[in-house]
XYZ file of C-alpha atoms in Angstrom:
90
model
C -154.435 14.327 164.165
C -157.144 12.054 162.794
C -159.437 12.701 165.759
C -158.804 16.437 165.616
C -159.556 16.644 161.897
C -162.595 14.407 162.323
C -164.029 16.808 164.920
C -163.638 19.681 162.462
C -165.287 17.649 159.681
C -168.244 16.843 161.935
C -168.617 20.495 162.912
C -168.553 21.519 159.240
C -165.318 23.501 159.420
C -163.596 21.081 157.031
C -165.479 19.860 153.963
C -162.616 18.911 151.606
C -158.980 17.873 151.585
C -158.045 21.447 150.681
C -160.031 22.747 153.665
C -158.074 20.363 155.887
C -154.766 21.633 154.548
C -155.884 25.254 154.898
C -157.068 24.567 158.433
C -153.686 23.128 159.408
C -151.953 26.373 158.391
C -153.767 28.089 161.294
C -152.514 25.621 163.915
C -149.618 25.719 166.345
C -148.302 22.615 164.582
C -147.834 24.626 161.379
C -145.832 27.285 163.236
C -143.637 24.572 164.762
C -143.193 22.977 161.342
C -141.818 26.235 159.964
C -139.622 26.914 162.993
C -138.150 23.420 163.306
C -138.598 21.516 160.024
C -135.870 18.959 160.760
C -137.820 17.698 163.780
C -140.613 16.698 161.393
C -138.205 15.305 158.778
C -138.961 18.195 156.443
C -135.844 19.179 154.517
C -137.098 22.430 153.022
C -139.711 25.025 154.000
C -140.549 26.196 150.501
C -144.245 26.273 149.642
C -144.155 23.132 147.487
C -142.444 21.035 150.175
C -144.838 22.222 152.875
C -147.881 21.560 150.687
C -146.659 18.044 149.915
C -145.957 17.375 153.604
C -149.385 18.618 154.711
C -151.121 16.777 151.885
C -149.485 13.516 152.955
C -150.473 14.136 156.585
C -154.102 14.797 155.674
C -154.190 11.772 153.386
C -152.620 9.525 156.049
C -155.056 10.868 158.631
C -157.995 10.203 156.321
C -156.765 6.657 155.673
C -156.377 6.033 159.399
C -159.896 7.291 160.060
C -161.305 4.996 157.354
C -159.472 1.951 158.700
C -160.687 2.724 162.234
C -164.260 2.971 160.911
C -163.932 -0.409 159.152
C -162.564 -1.972 162.348
C -165.401 -0.547 164.462
C -167.970 -1.715 161.891
C -166.496 -5.230 161.936
C -166.522 -5.265 165.735
C -170.153 -4.101 165.792
C -171.018 -6.918 163.377
C -169.363 -9.525 165.621
C -171.116 -8.183 168.711
C -174.510 -8.032 167.007
C -174.073 -11.567 165.638
C -173.290 -12.910 169.091
C -176.226 -11.066 170.626
C -178.595 -11.817 167.713
C -179.309 -8.096 167.321
C -178.438 -5.431 164.821
C -175.984 -2.665 165.680
C -175.739 0.120 163.113
C -172.555 2.186 162.871
C -172.562 5.123 160.437
Protein backbone atom coordinates (compact mmCIF):
# COMPACT_ATOMS: atom_id res chain seq x y z
CA UNK A 1 0.00 0.00 0.00
CA UNK A 2 2.82 2.40 0.81
CA UNK A 3 4.32 2.11 -2.67
CA UNK A 4 0.92 2.49 -4.31
CA UNK A 5 0.06 5.60 -2.31
CA UNK A 6 3.54 7.01 -2.89
CA UNK A 7 3.06 6.71 -6.66
CA UNK A 8 -0.18 8.68 -6.40
CA UNK A 9 1.51 11.34 -4.25
CA UNK A 10 4.31 11.72 -6.79
CA UNK A 11 1.81 12.02 -9.64
CA UNK A 12 -0.11 14.69 -7.71
CA UNK A 13 -3.31 12.68 -7.30
CA UNK A 14 -2.90 12.64 -3.51
CA UNK A 15 -1.84 15.82 -1.73
CA UNK A 16 -3.20 15.24 1.80
CA UNK A 17 -4.21 12.49 4.20
CA UNK A 18 -7.85 13.15 3.31
CA UNK A 19 -7.04 12.76 -0.39
CA UNK A 20 -5.45 9.40 0.41
CA UNK A 21 -8.54 8.24 2.26
CA UNK A 22 -10.82 9.49 -0.52
CA UNK A 23 -8.64 7.77 -3.11
CA UNK A 24 -8.90 4.45 -1.28
CA UNK A 25 -12.71 4.56 -1.51
CA UNK A 26 -12.35 4.18 -5.31
CA UNK A 27 -10.22 1.02 -5.08
CA UNK A 28 -11.07 -2.66 -5.31
CA UNK A 29 -9.72 -2.98 -1.77
CA UNK A 30 -12.52 -0.72 -0.50
CA UNK A 31 -15.15 -2.88 -2.20
CA UNK A 32 -13.62 -6.00 -0.63
CA UNK A 33 -13.54 -4.28 2.75
CA UNK A 34 -17.28 -3.67 2.57
CA UNK A 35 -18.07 -7.15 1.27
CA UNK A 36 -15.89 -9.08 3.72
CA UNK A 37 -15.06 -6.89 6.74
CA UNK A 38 -14.15 -9.81 9.01
CA UNK A 39 -11.27 -10.75 6.71
CA UNK A 40 -9.73 -7.35 7.46
CA UNK A 41 -10.57 -7.52 11.18
CA UNK A 42 -13.21 -4.83 10.78
CA UNK A 43 -16.15 -5.51 13.08
CA UNK A 44 -18.58 -2.97 11.67
CA UNK A 45 -19.09 -1.30 8.28
CA UNK A 46 -20.62 1.91 9.56
CA UNK A 47 -19.06 5.11 8.25
CA UNK A 48 -17.18 5.91 11.46
CA UNK A 49 -15.56 2.46 11.67
CA UNK A 50 -14.54 2.52 8.01
CA UNK A 51 -13.09 6.03 8.32
CA UNK A 52 -11.07 5.01 11.38
CA UNK A 53 -9.82 1.87 9.63
CA UNK A 54 -8.77 3.76 6.49
CA UNK A 55 -7.21 6.55 8.53
CA UNK A 56 -5.09 4.04 10.42
CA UNK A 57 -4.04 2.37 7.16
CA UNK A 58 -3.00 5.67 5.59
CA UNK A 59 -1.16 6.71 8.74
CA UNK A 60 0.64 3.34 8.98
CA UNK A 61 1.53 3.55 5.30
CA UNK A 62 2.89 7.07 5.74
CA UNK A 63 4.96 5.95 8.74
CA UNK A 64 6.35 3.01 6.78
CA UNK A 65 7.30 5.27 3.89
CA UNK A 66 9.09 7.67 6.26
CA UNK A 67 11.03 4.87 7.94
CA UNK A 68 12.04 3.45 4.55
CA UNK A 69 13.26 6.92 3.51
CA UNK A 70 15.34 7.23 6.71
CA UNK A 71 16.83 3.78 6.11
CA UNK A 72 17.72 4.60 2.50
CA UNK A 73 19.23 7.94 3.58
CA UNK A 74 21.35 6.19 6.21
CA UNK A 75 22.49 3.60 3.68
CA UNK A 76 23.40 6.34 1.18
CA UNK A 77 25.43 8.05 3.92
CA UNK A 78 27.36 4.84 4.68
CA UNK A 79 28.05 4.22 0.99
CA UNK A 80 29.16 7.80 0.35
CA UNK A 81 31.41 7.74 3.43
CA UNK A 82 33.10 4.57 2.25
CA UNK A 83 33.53 5.94 -1.26
CA UNK A 84 34.50 9.45 -0.08
CA UNK A 85 31.73 10.94 -2.22
CA UNK A 86 28.40 12.56 -1.57
CA UNK A 87 25.16 10.79 -2.44
CA UNK A 88 22.03 12.92 -2.13
CA UNK A 89 18.67 11.25 -1.52
CA UNK A 90 15.58 13.49 -1.50
